[in-house]
Amino acid sequence: MIERRFPDDVKASPATAHGARVPLLEREYGNLLSCVRCGLCLTSCPTYVLTGHEAESPRGRVATMRALAEGRLALTPDLVQHQESCLVCDACTAVCPAGVHMDPLQVALRTTLTERRPPSRIRRSLRTLVYRGLFGDLGRLRVALQLPRWYQRLGIAALARRSGLLRALRLSHLEALLPPMPDAFVVPRGETYPGQSGGARTDTVALFAGCVMSTALAPIDRATIRVLQRAGCDVVNPAGQQCCGALHAHGGDATAARALARRNIVAFGGCGDATVVVNAAGCGAMLKDYPHYFADDAAWSARARAFAARVRDVTEFLAPRSLPYTRAVPRVVTLQDACHLAHAQRITDAPRALLRAVPGIELRDMGESGLCCGSAGVYNVTHPDQATRLQQRKLDHALATGASVIATTNPGCLLQLRAGLAERGRDVVVKHVVELLDEATAP
Amino acid sequence: MSERSNPRADWERGAIAADLRRLLRDSDVVDAPAELHTFAYDASFLTQLSPRVPDAAVIARSVEDVQRVLRYADERGIPVTPRGASTGQAGGSVALIGGIVLSLNAMNRVLEIDVPNMQVICEPGVVHAQLNERLAPHGLLFPPDPGSSRMATVGGMASTNAHGMRAVKYGPTSAWVLGLDVVLAGGELIETGSAGSRAKQSSAGLELTKLFVGSEGTLGVVTRLRLKLMPVPPARAIVLALFDVLENAGEAVQAVYRAGISPSAIEILDERCIRAVNLYRPNIELLPVEALILVEVDGNPPGVRWDAETIVDVVRPLAREAKWSDDARHIAALWEARSLVGAAVGTLRPGSNRAYCGEDLCVPVARIPETLRAIQDISARHGIPIATYGHIGGGGLHPGHLIDGRDPDEIRRVLLVADEIHDLALRMGGTTTGEHGVGAARAGYMEREHGPALDVMRRLKRALDPRGIMNPGTIFPDDLPTLPVELPLAHPVGEPAQATLDPG
């Protein structure tokens, strides 16, 4: 069942055949046309699985986008609703035998929406404050995050929860996602963490610190650095790096995404051809996709391609290497496949191989492991109902394995699952794969 | 606009949706423009060219919903088209002349797994692969296995009498349907296969179950199925044989049967399909030969081993290479490659699309090599690359045509190709559709394919659906208007497809 509540600020306008053109989608027209409508994507799509409604399926979304590009449909409220409810998890892309790629379609459509929609106050402030403000600059984000830090430290959090104020303001759902703020953030200043080679050759790698990973989840960045050092790598943390821009692109602000991409390409240009290691699957998928954003930009396309070729997810980078394990981690673990690792980057073996290699870990796969947990960037904020249903479904599968640890490779999944577990009062913990590797290799 | 071709005026269409909202839950009635557009197609090339936007769509949640819609539509003479996952390739689940699309995929409960009687009672919207996942813990299997197993519904399979790769041993869907609940035009509910029965066979009267299976929604709407099951065979093995000469592949199939073996599947891939598999799944590393066959045997472990070794022995003299494996992962990888090759052939010609038309002929097994050569000839004559695969054990062939979807001349030529393939099928003593169904795409060939028998079908149809509201335009050519064609945007949007199949 889907709730049929269409966004009210998009007015239906009559389509004229080949009239109201959508140039950004026309550039993806070949991508749209390659859909042969076989339907293989249907059962891979979280929103179709939840609703059974064709308009909530990848095939339906591609069909309506194509009709839009051809001027046979207009940006009607129903069209917009079903496109915006796409999680951009790329599960459909991963199973498509005809090579349709959903991510660029959604970016093109959402960017068009940003341009065409009457600029509502909420949407404009989201764009100026959140996308371009908070996530537009890592320094600003660090300053801003002092606020939740004090909120948690001074006991306001407990007070707000007890008083029912959060529920009254409909913020309890958001607040549940907020992790406890660490004492110190990881601030990229161009510093190098020397590798512990034990006589073997050391590689130099560059850490993509990430906006959430370096601040709210800074302990994971630290664990990543330690594990890379123990794997024999000098780890450089290039100054000037920024948020990857995925939030911006999927929120319909491709311009801001491109600006961030340029700054990252410049920042990482300073460390030669060192592999760029990233511990957030969503960021990794975006960094690897930079060339797409500069396809028509002669000055930047080659640089974007060269940069993207250097990017590796941390599990992808570590899996072929031998790690110096120092202790057993006697835990039953299940892996939550992050969509942007499993689908967008097609990496499913590497995290499993790493977990299986840890002495003591018993890895148990969960059912429907390819189905999104509902986090999906800011989806759990924009579509809380659908997101919660997916979260609960994911937790049911994870808990059914009997695991005491849910391992993942992406900050969004991690926070989403933690929030759900806290609500259920379960003592199962959610950890990034590198945290388990860190534990097993600690001196 | 796609709505242009619909004869109904706007006020009339609005009235249908409003009426339906009085009969059903508001949220189960669809009439928003983009949502309706998602009910305008299936996987056929026909609906790529002519999307058929219905006047309204209904998401049915119960048999009562279905009865209400049919009673209403029959009173007003409004066409009703039942729809599952719309993965068909013949335009059978779209509203060809407008009206109501009745979606059954939300009716997707497995109602009862009757283990001792080896049957399952389920609703039509259950997806085939998910049904077998539910049955697996009981050691049971519903054997028909279309390539679209992961998306097709069992209701759709019954409606089209879907076959799949193992039909060569286990038969089509019709062999596994014991009974059906069907809502007739007008809303009456009947149960076929003896009401309330759990018997596995019956000789009681006319076999109505078989009448409804394969009727593609032209006689009624299936709301519940009673399906026969079998135990999961304990062992399985696969033989991969590669041939430098196409005709030897056909000869090999005869040799397998002469050796007294009944394989559970025999599939053929032509040279272009082999290349597509290598592009799509590089780790499979198939040799570039003119044809390959995959032969699967199942049963008890020593028997399977004997079968597989014997097949290798009799096939080897004809083949470049023949080998067998009982490694489950290897078998799964080969079958995955085989079932996805249909959509993956598009990778052979970057920028091109597969056009599903003339995609499902079935010819006498002995004439398969001859037919494959003739298809290559059609391909060359019209300059449309075709990659063909199919069920060589049963005679079913699936030619995959690759066209530049934005080139009106290629669109025109591929339609000629489809017509010639249908003609070829009939000349070879075969049928225009081995397992996908007639839909609208092949309705025009039914007169020639059936002769006077088509008129008997017409009389049956009139007896059950006197006002002709059930899926008009499907199977019966009489109701099918000339469908308007909506061409895609022309070049130069994006890059043109490669001119030839062989780069460089």
Short mmCIF file of N, CA, C and O in Angstrom, two decimals, chain A residues 191-242:
data_model
loop_
_atom_site.label_atom_id
_atom_site.label_comp_id
_atom_site.label_asym_id
_atom_site.label_seq_id
_atom_site.Cartn_x
_atom_site.Cartn_y
_atom_site.Cartn_z
N GLU A 191 48.26 15.65 7.54
CA GLU A 191 49.20 14.88 8.37
C GLU A 191 49.35 13.45 7.85
O GLU A 191 48.46 12.95 7.15
N THR A 192 50.45 12.79 8.21
CA THR A 192 50.69 11.40 7.79
C THR A 192 50.79 10.51 9.02
O THR A 192 51.44 10.87 10.01
N TYR A 193 50.08 9.36 8.96
CA TYR A 193 50.19 8.36 10.02
C TYR A 193 51.08 7.25 9.48
O TYR A 193 50.71 6.61 8.50
N PRO A 194 52.26 7.03 10.08
CA PRO A 194 53.21 6.09 9.48
C PRO A 194 52.75 4.65 9.56
O PRO A 194 52.14 4.24 10.55
N GLY A 195 53.03 3.90 8.52
CA GLY A 195 52.67 2.49 8.47
C GLY A 195 53.55 1.65 9.37
O GLY A 195 54.71 2.00 9.63
N GLN A 196 52.96 0.57 9.89
CA GLN A 196 53.76 -0.37 10.69
C GLN A 196 54.05 -1.56 9.80
O GLN A 196 53.31 -2.52 9.78
N SER A 197 55.16 -1.44 9.05
CA SER A 197 55.39 -2.39 7.98
C SER A 197 55.93 -3.72 8.49
O SER A 197 55.74 -4.74 7.84
N GLY A 198 56.59 -3.71 9.64
CA GLY A 198 57.22 -4.95 10.10
C GLY A 198 58.22 -5.46 9.08
O GLY A 198 58.37 -6.66 8.90
N GLY A 199 58.91 -4.56 8.42
CA GLY A 199 59.96 -4.96 7.47
C GLY A 199 59.48 -4.98 6.03
O GLY A 199 60.26 -4.83 5.12
N ALA A 200 58.16 -5.17 5.84
CA ALA A 200 57.66 -5.23 4.46
C ALA A 200 57.58 -3.83 3.86
O ALA A 200 57.71 -2.83 4.57
N ARG A 201 57.35 -3.76 2.57
CA ARG A 201 57.25 -2.49 1.85
C ARG A 201 56.02 -1.71 2.34
O ARG A 201 54.97 -2.30 2.60
N THR A 202 56.15 -0.42 2.50
CA THR A 202 54.97 0.36 2.88
C THR A 202 54.37 1.04 1.66
O THR A 202 55.09 1.51 0.78
N ASP A 203 53.03 1.05 1.62
CA ASP A 203 52.31 1.80 0.60
C ASP A 203 51.87 3.12 1.21
O ASP A 203 51.69 3.21 2.41
N THR A 204 51.70 4.11 0.37
CA THR A 204 51.08 5.34 0.86
C THR A 204 49.65 5.38 0.36
O THR A 204 49.40 5.18 -0.83
N VAL A 205 48.71 5.59 1.27
CA VAL A 205 47.33 5.76 0.86
C VAL A 205 46.81 7.09 1.39
O VAL A 205 47.33 7.63 2.36
N ALA A 206 45.80 7.63 0.73
CA ALA A 206 45.19 8.87 1.18
C ALA A 206 43.81 8.55 1.74
O ALA A 206 43.03 7.82 1.11
N LEU A 207 43.52 9.03 2.93
CA LEU A 207 42.24 8.75 3.57
C LEU A 207 41.20 9.75 3.10
O LEU A 207 41.42 10.97 3.18
N PHE A 208 40.06 9.27 2.61
CA PHE A 208 38.94 10.16 2.41
C PHE A 208 38.18 10.18 3.72
O PHE A 208 37.51 9.20 4.08
N ALA A 209 38.30 11.27 4.47
CA ALA A 209 37.83 11.29 5.87
C ALA A 209 36.31 11.30 5.96
O ALA A 209 35.74 10.71 6.87
N GLY A 210 35.62 11.97 5.02
CA GLY A 210 34.16 11.98 5.00
C GLY A 210 33.58 12.94 6.01
O GLY A 210 34.17 13.20 7.05
N CYS A 211 32.39 13.48 5.70
CA CYS A 211 31.83 14.49 6.60
C CYS A 211 31.28 13.87 7.88
O CYS A 211 31.59 14.33 8.98
N VAL A 212 30.50 12.80 7.77
CA VAL A 212 29.94 12.19 8.97
C VAL A 212 31.00 11.35 9.68
O VAL A 212 31.13 11.36 10.90
N MET A 213 31.79 10.62 8.87
CA MET A 213 32.80 9.73 9.44
C MET A 213 33.86 10.49 10.23
O MET A 213 34.37 9.99 11.23
N SER A 214 34.23 11.70 9.80
CA SER A 214 35.31 12.42 10.49
C SER A 214 34.79 13.20 11.69
O SER A 214 35.57 13.68 12.50
N THR A 215 33.47 13.32 11.80
CA THR A 215 32.92 14.12 12.90
C THR A 215 32.12 13.23 13.86
O THR A 215 32.66 12.71 14.82
N ALA A 216 30.85 13.04 13.53
CA ALA A 216 29.97 12.29 14.43
C ALA A 216 30.47 10.86 14.65
O ALA A 216 30.25 10.29 15.71
N LEU A 217 31.12 10.28 13.64
CA LEU A 217 31.61 8.91 13.78
C LEU A 217 33.13 8.87 13.72
O LEU A 217 33.73 7.92 13.20
N ALA A 218 33.78 9.89 14.28
CA ALA A 218 35.24 10.00 14.22
C ALA A 218 35.96 8.74 14.70
O ALA A 218 37.02 8.39 14.16
N PRO A 219 35.44 8.01 15.72
CA PRO A 219 36.16 6.79 16.13
C PRO A 219 36.34 5.79 14.98
O PRO A 219 37.30 5.04 14.97
N ILE A 220 35.41 5.81 14.01
CA ILE A 220 35.55 4.87 12.88
C ILE A 220 36.69 5.31 11.96
O ILE A 220 37.47 4.49 11.47
N ASP A 221 36.80 6.63 11.74
CA ASP A 221 37.94 7.11 10.96
C ASP A 221 39.25 6.73 11.66
O ASP A 221 40.21 6.31 11.02
N ARG A 222 39.28 6.88 12.98
CA ARG A 222 40.51 6.54 13.71
C ARG A 222 40.81 5.05 13.58
O ARG A 222 41.95 4.65 13.37
N ALA A 223 39.78 4.23 13.72
CA ALA A 223 39.98 2.77 13.57
C ALA A 223 40.49 2.46 12.16
O ALA A 223 41.37 1.62 11.97
N THR A 224 39.94 3.16 11.16
CA THR A 224 40.37 2.95 9.78
C THR A 224 41.86 3.27 9.63
O THR A 224 42.62 2.51 9.02
N ILE A 225 42.25 4.40 10.20
CA ILE A 225 43.66 4.80 10.11
C ILE A 225 44.56 3.74 10.76
O ILE A 225 45.55 3.30 10.18
N ARG A 226 44.15 3.28 11.96
CA ARG A 226 44.98 2.29 12.67
C ARG A 226 45.10 0.99 11.87
O ARG A 226 46.18 0.43 11.73
N VAL A 227 43.98 0.52 11.34
CA VAL A 227 44.02 -0.75 10.60
C VAL A 227 44.89 -0.61 9.35
O VAL A 227 45.69 -1.49 9.03
N LEU A 228 44.77 0.54 8.66
CA LEU A 228 45.61 0.76 7.47
C LEU A 228 47.08 0.80 7.86
O LEU A 228 47.94 0.24 7.16
N GLN A 229 47.38 1.45 8.99
CA GLN A 229 48.78 1.49 9.46
C GLN A 229 49.29 0.08 9.72
O GLN A 229 50.39 -0.29 9.31
N ARG A 230 48.44 -0.73 10.39
CA ARG A 230 48.86 -2.10 10.72
C ARG A 230 48.99 -2.96 9.46
O ARG A 230 49.70 -3.95 9.46
N ALA A 231 48.26 -2.57 8.42
CA ALA A 231 48.38 -3.29 7.15
C ALA A 231 49.62 -2.83 6.39
O ALA A 231 49.86 -3.26 5.26
N GLY A 232 50.39 -1.93 7.01
CA GLY A 232 51.65 -1.50 6.41
C GLY A 232 51.53 -0.28 5.51
O GLY A 232 52.35 -0.08 4.62
N CYS A 233 50.54 0.55 5.75
CA CYS A 233 50.36 1.72 4.89
C CYS A 233 50.66 3.01 5.63
O CYS A 233 50.23 3.18 6.78
N ASP A 234 51.40 3.91 4.98
CA ASP A 234 51.45 5.29 5.46
C ASP A 234 50.12 5.94 5.06
O ASP A 234 49.74 5.89 3.88
N VAL A 235 49.45 6.54 6.02
CA VAL A 235 48.13 7.10 5.72
C VAL A 235 48.19 8.63 5.75
O VAL A 235 48.47 9.23 6.80
N VAL A 236 47.97 9.23 4.59
CA VAL A 236 47.94 10.70 4.50
C VAL A 236 46.49 11.15 4.63
O VAL A 236 45.58 10.50 4.11
N ASN A 237 46.28 12.24 5.33
CA ASN A 237 44.93 12.78 5.50
C ASN A 237 44.90 14.17 4.84
O ASN A 237 45.09 15.18 5.53
N PRO A 238 44.69 14.22 3.53
CA PRO A 238 44.90 15.48 2.78
C PRO A 238 44.04 16.64 3.29
O PRO A 238 42.84 16.48 3.53
N ALA A 239 44.69 17.80 3.47
CA ALA A 239 43.97 19.00 3.88
C ALA A 239 43.09 19.49 2.74
O ALA A 239 43.38 19.23 1.57
N GLY A 240 42.01 20.15 3.08
CA GLY A 240 41.17 20.77 2.07
C GLY A 240 40.09 19.85 1.53
O GLY A 240 39.25 20.26 0.74
N GLN A 241 40.10 18.56 1.92
CA GLN A 241 39.06 17.67 1.41
C GLN A 241 37.70 18.01 2.03
O GLN A 241 37.63 18.57 3.11
N GLN A 242 36.66 17.63 1.31
CA GLN A 242 35.30 18.03 1.66
C GLN A 242 34.36 16.84 1.68
O GLN A 242 34.77 15.72 1.39
#
